[in-house]
Amino acid sequence: MKKQRYNAVKGVQDILPPDIYIWQKIEAAAKEIFRVYGFQELRLPIMEPTAIFVRSIGETSDIVEKEMYTFTDKGGRSITLRPEGTASAVRCYVQNHLYNLPSPQKFFYSGPMFRYERPQKGRLRQFYQIGVEAFGVSEPKLDAEIIAMLRVFLERIGLSGLNFEINSIGCEKCRPGYRDALLDFFSSRLDSLCPDCKRRYEQNPLRILDCKVDACIEQRKDAPVVSDFLCDECVSHFSELRSILEMLDVPYVVNPTMVRGLDYYTRTTFEVTSERLGAQNAVAAGGRYDRLVEEFGGPPTPAVGFAVGMERLVALVKDTADSVPSPEVFIATVGKDAAQKALLIAEGFRAKGVWVEVGYEGASLRSQMRRADRFNANYVLILGEDELKRGRIGWKNLKDGSAGEVGIQEVYDFLQKNLNKI
Ligand code: HAM
């Protein structure tokens, strides 16, 4: 049969060592920090009924219009590979009656998301997010708390100097006035908008502000900004948020043109960006969505959350990352009996939680030593027929060059003591 090589699907990537160590470091930091802020983990399904995304993200959003991986399953149901986590979290919150638990309920989740976008640096068709969602509190204190948590998390993984942009996009009370102003503004510019935006004009003119087509970007330059249309409650919500962020020492800028590409947001929206990322510069984004739980059939429940894009974080952390982990001990051997004994010694170390590598397939001592070096091991143990007969084993500290010999029986204690010093 003719042999065939296969590649991963376009826009989808494998995650390999050494990058995987950065992923693990980020994931561990997220868990540790979310725990102290009281966020519990949800494991959400990767596929969901299509309707939950259409309803929440919105029919006129880019995601729903163009980017969803949607298929009909064998039972005739329309299923979508989740393009994001908020809709799933809300579906889960309502389905499992989590609103019966004391508020706020705070959750985090992580995993792959799928969007059929044009792949480029920092933009994939399968990408990973870590997200948080907090339900049941409308006070801006909670918005500020999660933005502060995001900052702590980013700093913990070595990222500082990122831009925190915030905005308020109003509520169901003030949005209609803004919508009218947008309709008014774009009515004389309709001919210059892209076909999608002509449709958006009818259905949801706010989406024109999020369009990536150059002509639409040009046309909306002087469009009315939402901050001029906020009702009193939204104004005071936003100003309280800002003063708490200041108290918590979170540096932010107000970006009055940021509307976000998803329909469910009310009031607070925010994005964290980095100049180091190029065109796809948002590492994290989120906001408040006070209507969604109710729209999904739950009781009126305000909520707020964010998601970070893992690939973009990894790209940023890569510049600052520690070296990759390396084995603590490498056992080099000469002769078959010594090679077998080395396996037994390795097993003893591994049972004590020490990472040990051994030489294989009759490689010369020199090539085994080279391998130990490449591994960046801390210690090499050297076992030949002669040492074996004497019940001894040679050791060399590859970090400081010191060397010696110990009894095979004592080697565990000897290394355990010395490894702690490295
Ligand atoms: P989003 O802005 O669509 O928001 O995505 C959040 C983050 O996911 C982005 O800032 C970016 O880092 C990453 N991201 C998005 N699309 C891609 C892609 N194609 N390739 C690589 N990374 C990507 C949401 O998803 C909301 N669910 C956030 C949220 C949670 N709002 C409230 N709660």
Coordinates of C-alpha atoms and ligand atoms in Angstrom, one line a residue:
M1 CA 0.0 0.0 0.0
K2 CA 1.3 3.5 -0.8
K3 CA 2.5 5.4 2.2
Q4 CA 0.9 8.7 3.1
R5 CA 2.0 11.5 5.4
Y6 CA -0.6 13.5 7.1
N7 CA -0.6 17.0 8.5
A8 CA -2.8 18.5 11.2
V9 CA -5.9 20.4 10.0
K10 CA -5.2 24.0 8.9
G11 CA -5.1 26.5 11.8
V12 CA -4.7 23.7 14.3
Q13 CA -1.4 23.0 16.1
D14 CA 0.3 20.4 18.2
I15 CA 1.7 21.6 21.5
L16 CA 5.1 20.0 22.2
P17 CA 8.0 20.2 24.6
P18 CA 9.6 22.5 25.4
D19 CA 6.5 24.8 24.9
I20 CA 4.3 22.5 26.9
Y21 CA 6.3 23.4 30.1
I22 CA 5.2 27.0 29.6
W23 CA 1.6 25.8 29.2
Q24 CA 1.8 23.8 32.4
K25 CA 3.4 26.7 34.3
I26 CA 0.6 29.1 33.1
E27 CA -2.1 26.5 34.0
A28 CA -0.6 25.9 37.4
A29 CA -0.4 29.6 38.2
A30 CA -4.1 30.1 37.0
K31 CA -5.3 27.3 39.3
E32 CA -3.3 28.6 42.3
I33 CA -4.5 32.2 41.9
F34 CA -8.1 31.4 41.0
R35 CA -8.3 29.2 44.2
V36 CA -7.5 32.0 46.5
Y37 CA -10.1 34.2 44.9
G38 CA -12.7 31.4 45.4
F39 CA -13.1 30.2 41.8
Q40 CA -14.0 26.5 41.4
E41 CA -13.4 24.5 38.3
L42 CA -16.1 23.5 35.7
R43 CA -15.4 20.9 33.1
L44 CA -17.6 21.9 30.2
P45 CA -18.4 20.0 27.1
I46 CA -16.6 20.8 23.8
M47 CA -19.8 20.5 21.8
E48 CA -23.1 22.2 22.6
P49 CA -26.4 22.8 20.9
T50 CA -25.8 25.4 18.2
A51 CA -28.7 27.6 19.5
I52 CA -26.9 28.6 22.7
F53 CA -24.2 30.4 20.7
V54 CA -26.5 32.0 18.2
R55 CA -28.7 33.3 21.0
S56 CA -25.9 34.6 23.2
I57 CA -23.0 35.7 21.0
G58 CA -25.6 37.0 18.5
E59 CA -26.7 36.3 15.0
T60 CA -24.9 39.3 13.6
S61 CA -21.6 38.6 15.2
D62 CA -18.6 37.5 13.1
I63 CA -18.4 34.3 15.2
V64 CA -22.0 33.2 14.5
E65 CA -22.1 34.5 10.9
K66 CA -18.8 33.0 9.7
E67 CA -16.8 31.2 12.2
M68 CA -18.6 28.3 13.8
Y69 CA -17.8 24.6 13.3
T70 CA -21.4 23.5 13.1
F71 CA -22.6 20.0 12.0
T72 CA -25.7 17.9 12.1
D73 CA -25.3 14.8 14.2
K74 CA -26.7 11.4 13.3
G75 CA -29.9 12.3 15.3
G76 CA -30.5 15.4 13.2
R77 CA -29.4 17.9 15.9
S78 CA -27.5 21.0 15.1
I79 CA -24.2 20.8 17.1
T80 CA -21.4 23.3 17.3
L81 CA -17.8 23.0 18.5
R82 CA -17.8 25.7 21.1
P83 CA -16.2 29.0 19.9
E84 CA -16.0 30.3 23.4
G85 CA -16.9 29.3 27.0
T86 CA -19.3 31.9 28.4
A87 CA -22.4 30.5 26.7
S88 CA -21.6 27.0 27.9
A89 CA -21.0 28.2 31.4
V90 CA -24.3 29.9 31.5
R91 CA -26.1 26.9 30.0
C92 CA -24.4 24.8 32.7
Y93 CA -25.3 27.3 35.4
V94 CA -29.0 27.2 34.5
Q95 CA -29.3 23.5 33.7
N96 CA -27.7 22.5 37.0
H97 CA -29.7 25.1 39.0
L98 CA -26.5 26.5 40.4
Y99 CA -28.4 29.7 41.1
N100 CA -29.9 27.9 44.1
L101 CA -26.4 28.1 45.8
P102 CA -25.4 31.2 47.6
S103 CA -24.1 34.1 45.5
P104 CA -21.7 34.8 44.1
Q105 CA -20.9 31.5 42.4
K106 CA -17.5 31.7 40.8
F107 CA -16.1 29.3 38.3
F108 CA -13.2 28.8 36.0
Y109 CA -12.7 26.5 33.0
S110 CA -10.1 25.8 30.4
G111 CA -9.8 23.9 27.1
P112 CA -9.9 24.2 23.3
M113 CA -12.2 26.6 21.5
F114 CA -12.9 26.5 17.7
R115 CA -13.4 29.4 15.3
Y116 CA -13.1 29.2 11.5
E117 CA -11.0 32.3 11.2
R118 CA -8.2 33.1 8.7
P119 CA -5.2 31.6 10.5
Q120 CA -2.3 34.0 11.2
K121 CA 0.2 34.6 13.9
G122 CA -1.8 34.4 17.2
R123 CA -5.0 33.4 15.5
L124 CA -5.9 29.7 15.2
R125 CA -8.9 27.6 14.4
Q126 CA -8.4 25.5 17.5
F127 CA -7.1 27.7 20.3
Y128 CA -7.2 27.3 24.1
Q129 CA -8.7 29.6 26.6
I130 CA -8.7 29.7 30.4
G131 CA -11.9 31.5 31.4
V132 CA -13.6 32.6 34.6
E133 CA -17.3 33.5 35.2
A134 CA -18.8 34.9 38.4
F135 CA -22.6 34.8 38.8
G136 CA -25.0 36.7 41.1
V137 CA -23.5 40.1 41.9
S138 CA -24.2 43.3 40.0
E139 CA -21.9 45.5 42.1
P140 CA -18.8 46.8 40.2
K141 CA -16.8 45.5 43.1
L142 CA -16.9 42.1 41.5
D143 CA -15.8 43.4 38.1
A144 CA -12.9 45.1 39.8
E145 CA -12.0 42.0 41.7
I146 CA -11.8 39.8 38.6
I147 CA -9.8 42.4 36.7
A148 CA -7.4 42.6 39.7
M149 CA -7.2 38.8 39.8
L150 CA -6.4 38.8 36.0
R151 CA -3.6 41.3 36.7
V152 CA -2.2 39.2 39.6
F153 CA -2.3 36.1 37.4
L154 CA -0.5 37.8 34.5
E155 CA 2.1 39.2 36.8
R156 CA 2.6 35.7 38.4
I157 CA 3.5 34.3 35.0
G158 CA 6.0 37.1 34.5
L159 CA 4.0 39.5 32.4
S160 CA 3.8 43.1 33.4
G161 CA 3.4 46.3 31.5
L162 CA 0.3 45.0 29.7
N163 CA -2.5 47.5 28.8
F164 CA -5.8 47.2 30.6
E165 CA -8.5 48.8 28.5
I166 CA -12.0 49.2 29.9
N167 CA -15.3 50.6 28.8
S168 CA -19.0 50.5 29.6
I169 CA -21.4 49.7 26.8
G170 CA -24.6 50.4 28.8
C171 CA -27.7 48.3 29.6
E172 CA -31.1 47.6 28.1
K173 CA -32.2 51.0 29.3
C174 CA -29.6 53.1 27.6
R175 CA -28.7 50.9 24.7
P176 CA -31.8 51.8 22.6
G177 CA -30.9 55.5 22.6
Y178 CA -27.4 54.6 21.4
R179 CA -28.7 52.3 18.8
D180 CA -30.9 55.1 17.4
A181 CA -27.9 57.4 17.3
L182 CA -25.9 54.8 15.4
L183 CA -28.7 54.3 12.9
D184 CA -28.9 58.0 12.4
F185 CA -25.2 58.3 11.9
F186 CA -24.8 55.4 9.5
S187 CA -27.9 56.1 7.5
S188 CA -26.1 58.5 5.2
R189 CA -23.0 56.2 5.0
L190 CA -24.8 52.9 4.2
D191 CA -23.6 52.8 0.6
S192 CA -20.0 52.8 1.8
L193 CA -20.4 49.9 4.3
C194 CA -19.6 46.2 3.5
P195 CA -22.5 43.9 2.6
D196 CA -22.3 42.4 6.1
C197 CA -22.6 45.8 7.8
K198 CA -25.5 46.7 5.5
R199 CA -27.3 43.8 7.1
R200 CA -26.0 44.6 10.6
Y201 CA -27.4 48.1 10.1
E202 CA -30.9 46.6 10.1
Q203 CA -30.3 44.0 12.8
N204 CA -27.7 45.3 15.2
P205 CA -25.8 48.5 14.3
L206 CA -23.5 48.1 17.2
R207 CA -21.8 45.3 15.3
I208 CA -20.7 47.8 12.6
L209 CA -18.3 49.2 15.2
D210 CA -16.6 45.8 15.4
C211 CA -16.2 45.1 11.6
K212 CA -12.7 44.5 10.4
V213 CA -13.3 45.7 6.8
D214 CA -11.2 48.8 6.1
A215 CA -14.1 50.8 4.5
C216 CA -16.2 50.3 7.6
I217 CA -13.4 51.3 9.9
E218 CA -13.0 54.5 7.8
Q219 CA -16.8 55.2 7.9
R220 CA -17.1 54.8 11.7
K221 CA -14.3 57.1 12.6
D222 CA -16.7 59.8 13.9
A223 CA -19.5 57.5 15.0
P224 CA -21.2 58.4 18.3
V225 CA -19.5 56.8 21.3
V226 CA -21.5 54.8 23.8
S227 CA -20.3 56.6 26.9
D228 CA -22.3 59.7 25.8
F229 CA -25.5 57.7 26.0
L230 CA -25.1 55.8 29.3
C231 CA -28.0 56.1 31.8
D232 CA -27.3 57.4 35.4
E233 CA -27.0 53.9 36.8
C234 CA -24.5 52.8 34.2
V235 CA -22.5 56.0 34.7
S236 CA -22.3 55.4 38.4
H237 CA -21.5 51.7 37.9
F238 CA -18.6 52.6 35.6
S239 CA -17.3 55.4 37.8
E240 CA -17.3 53.1 40.9
L241 CA -15.5 50.4 38.9
R242 CA -12.8 52.9 38.0
S243 CA -12.4 54.2 41.5
I244 CA -12.0 50.6 42.9
L245 CA -9.5 49.8 40.2
E246 CA -7.5 52.8 41.2
M247 CA -7.7 51.8 44.9
L248 CA -6.5 48.3 43.9
D249 CA -3.7 50.0 41.9
V250 CA -4.7 48.4 38.6
P251 CA -3.5 50.7 35.9
Y252 CA -6.2 51.0 33.2
V253 CA -7.2 53.3 30.3
V254 CA -10.7 53.9 29.2
N255 CA -11.2 53.0 25.6
P256 CA -14.6 54.5 24.7
T257 CA -14.7 52.8 21.3
M258 CA -14.3 49.2 22.6
V259 CA -17.6 47.4 22.1
R260 CA -16.4 43.7 21.9
G261 CA -17.6 41.3 19.2
L262 CA -20.1 39.4 21.3
D263 CA -23.6 40.5 21.8
Y264 CA -24.2 39.4 25.4
Y265 CA -22.3 42.2 27.1
T266 CA -23.9 44.8 29.3
R267 CA -22.0 47.6 31.1
T268 CA -18.4 46.7 31.8
T269 CA -16.2 45.4 28.9
F270 CA -12.4 45.1 29.0
E271 CA -9.4 43.8 27.1
V272 CA -5.8 43.3 28.0
T273 CA -3.5 43.9 25.1
S274 CA 0.3 43.8 24.4
E275 CA 2.2 45.7 21.8
R276 CA 4.5 42.7 21.5
L277 CA 1.8 40.6 19.9
G278 CA 1.3 42.3 16.5
A279 CA -2.2 42.5 14.9
Q280 CA -3.8 39.9 17.2
N281 CA -2.9 41.8 20.4
A282 CA -5.5 40.8 22.9
V283 CA -4.3 38.3 25.5
A284 CA -7.5 38.4 27.5
A285 CA -10.9 39.9 27.3
G286 CA -14.2 39.9 29.1
G287 CA -17.0 41.8 30.6
R288 CA -20.4 41.8 32.3
Y289 CA -23.4 40.0 30.9
D290 CA -26.3 40.7 33.2
R291 CA -29.1 39.5 31.0
L292 CA -27.8 36.2 29.7
V293 CA -28.8 33.8 32.6
E294 CA -32.3 35.1 32.3
E295 CA -32.4 34.7 28.5
F296 CA -31.2 31.1 29.0
G297 CA -34.3 30.4 31.2
G298 CA -32.7 31.1 34.7
P299 CA -33.7 33.7 37.2
P300 CA -32.4 37.3 36.7
T301 CA -28.7 36.9 37.6
P302 CA -26.0 39.4 36.8
A303 CA -22.6 37.9 35.8
V304 CA -19.2 38.9 34.8
G305 CA -16.1 37.1 33.4
F306 CA -13.1 37.0 31.2
A307 CA -11.1 34.5 29.1
V308 CA -7.4 34.5 28.3
G309 CA -6.0 33.2 25.1
M310 CA -3.4 30.6 25.9
E311 CA -1.4 30.7 22.7
R312 CA -0.9 34.4 23.0
L313 CA 0.1 34.2 26.6
V314 CA 2.6 31.4 25.8
A315 CA 4.1 33.6 23.0
L316 CA 4.6 36.4 25.5
V317 CA 5.9 34.2 28.4
K318 CA 8.3 32.4 26.0
D319 CA 10.6 35.5 26.0
T320 CA 10.8 35.4 29.8
A321 CA 10.6 31.6 30.5
D322 CA 12.9 29.6 32.7
S323 CA 14.9 26.8 31.2
V324 CA 13.0 23.6 30.5
P325 CA 13.0 21.0 33.3
S326 CA 15.8 18.5 33.2
P327 CA 16.5 15.1 34.7
E328 CA 18.2 15.1 38.1
V329 CA 20.2 12.0 37.5
F330 CA 21.6 10.3 34.4
I331 CA 23.1 6.8 34.8
A332 CA 25.9 5.9 32.3
T333 CA 27.0 2.3 32.1
V334 CA 29.7 0.1 30.6
G335 CA 28.8 -3.5 29.9
K336 CA 25.6 -5.5 30.0
D337 CA 25.5 -6.4 33.7
A338 CA 26.1 -2.8 34.7
A339 CA 23.3 -1.6 32.3
Q340 CA 20.9 -4.0 33.9
K341 CA 21.9 -3.0 37.4
A342 CA 21.5 0.7 36.4
L343 CA 17.8 0.0 35.6
L344 CA 17.3 -1.3 39.1
I345 CA 19.1 1.7 40.6
A346 CA 16.9 4.0 38.4
E347 CA 13.8 2.3 39.7
G348 CA 14.8 3.0 43.2
F349 CA 15.3 6.7 42.5
R350 CA 12.1 7.0 40.6
A351 CA 10.2 5.5 43.5
K352 CA 11.5 8.4 45.6
G353 CA 10.3 10.9 43.0
V354 CA 13.7 11.6 41.3
W355 CA 13.7 12.0 37.5
V356 CA 16.3 9.5 36.2
E357 CA 17.5 8.8 32.6
V358 CA 19.7 5.8 31.7
G359 CA 22.0 5.1 28.7
Y360 CA 20.8 2.6 26.1
E361 CA 21.9 0.2 23.4
G362 CA 25.6 -0.2 24.2
A363 CA 26.4 3.5 23.5
S364 CA 30.0 4.4 24.4
L365 CA 30.6 6.1 27.8
R366 CA 31.6 9.2 25.9
S367 CA 28.3 9.4 24.0
Q368 CA 26.3 8.7 27.1
M369 CA 28.1 11.6 28.9
R370 CA 27.3 13.8 25.9
R371 CA 23.7 12.8 26.2
A372 CA 23.6 13.6 29.9
D373 CA 25.0 17.0 29.1
R374 CA 22.4 17.6 26.4
F375 CA 19.7 16.6 28.9
N376 CA 21.2 19.1 31.3
A377 CA 21.2 16.5 34.1
N378 CA 22.4 17.5 37.5
Y379 CA 24.4 14.4 38.3
V380 CA 25.8 11.5 36.2
L381 CA 26.3 8.2 37.9
I382 CA 28.9 5.9 36.2
L383 CA 28.7 2.2 36.6
G384 CA 31.2 -0.2 34.9
E385 CA 32.0 -3.9 35.4
D386 CA 34.8 -3.0 37.8
E387 CA 32.6 -0.7 40.0
L388 CA 29.9 -3.3 39.9
K389 CA 32.3 -6.0 41.3
R390 CA 33.3 -3.6 44.1
G391 CA 29.7 -2.6 44.9
R392 CA 30.6 1.0 44.2
I393 CA 29.3 3.6 41.7
G394 CA 31.0 6.7 40.3
W395 CA 29.3 10.1 40.4
K396 CA 29.9 13.5 38.7
N397 CA 28.2 16.7 39.5
L398 CA 27.7 18.3 36.0
K399 CA 26.9 21.7 37.5
D400 CA 30.2 22.2 39.5
G401 CA 32.4 19.4 38.0
S402 CA 33.1 17.7 41.3
A403 CA 33.3 13.8 41.2
G404 CA 33.8 10.8 43.4
E405 CA 32.6 7.3 44.2
V406 CA 30.0 5.9 46.7
G407 CA 28.8 2.5 47.6
I408 CA 25.8 1.4 45.5
Q409 CA 23.7 1.0 48.7
E410 CA 24.5 4.6 49.8
V411 CA 23.9 6.3 46.5
Y412 CA 20.3 7.2 47.3
D413 CA 21.1 8.9 50.5
F414 CA 24.2 10.6 49.0
L415 CA 22.3 12.1 46.1
Q416 CA 19.2 12.9 48.0
K417 CA 21.3 15.0 50.3
N418 CA 23.2 16.7 47.4
L419 CA 20.3 17.2 45.1
N420 CA 18.6 19.3 47.7
K421 CA 21.5 21.7 47.4
I422 CA 21.0 22.3 43.7
Ligands
HAM1 P1 -13.0 36.7 23.1 O1 -12.5 38.1 23.1 O2 -13.7 36.2 21.9 O3 -13.9 36.6 24.4 O4 -11.8 35.8 23.4 C1 -11.0 35.9 24.5 C2 -9.5 35.7 24.2 O5 -9.3 34.4 23.5 C3 -8.9 36.7 23.2 O6 -8.5 37.9 23.9 C4 -7.7 36.0 22.6 O7 -6.6 36.0 23.5 C5 -8.2 34.5 22.6 N1 -8.7 34.2 21.2 C6 -9.9 34.5 20.6 N2 -9.9 34.0 19.4 C7 -8.7 33.4 19.1 C8 -8.1 32.7 18.0 N3 -8.8 32.5 16.9 N4 -6.9 32.3 18.1 C9 -6.2 32.4 19.3 N5 -6.7 33.1 20.3 C10 -7.9 33.5 20.3 C11 -14.5 35.4 24.8 O8 -14.3 34.4 24.3 C12 -15.5 35.6 26.0 N6 -16.1 34.3 26.2 C13 -14.7 36.1 27.2 C14 -15.6 36.3 28.4 C15 -15.8 35.4 29.4 N7 -16.5 37.3 28.5 C16 -17.1 37.1 29.7 N8 -16.7 35.9 30.2

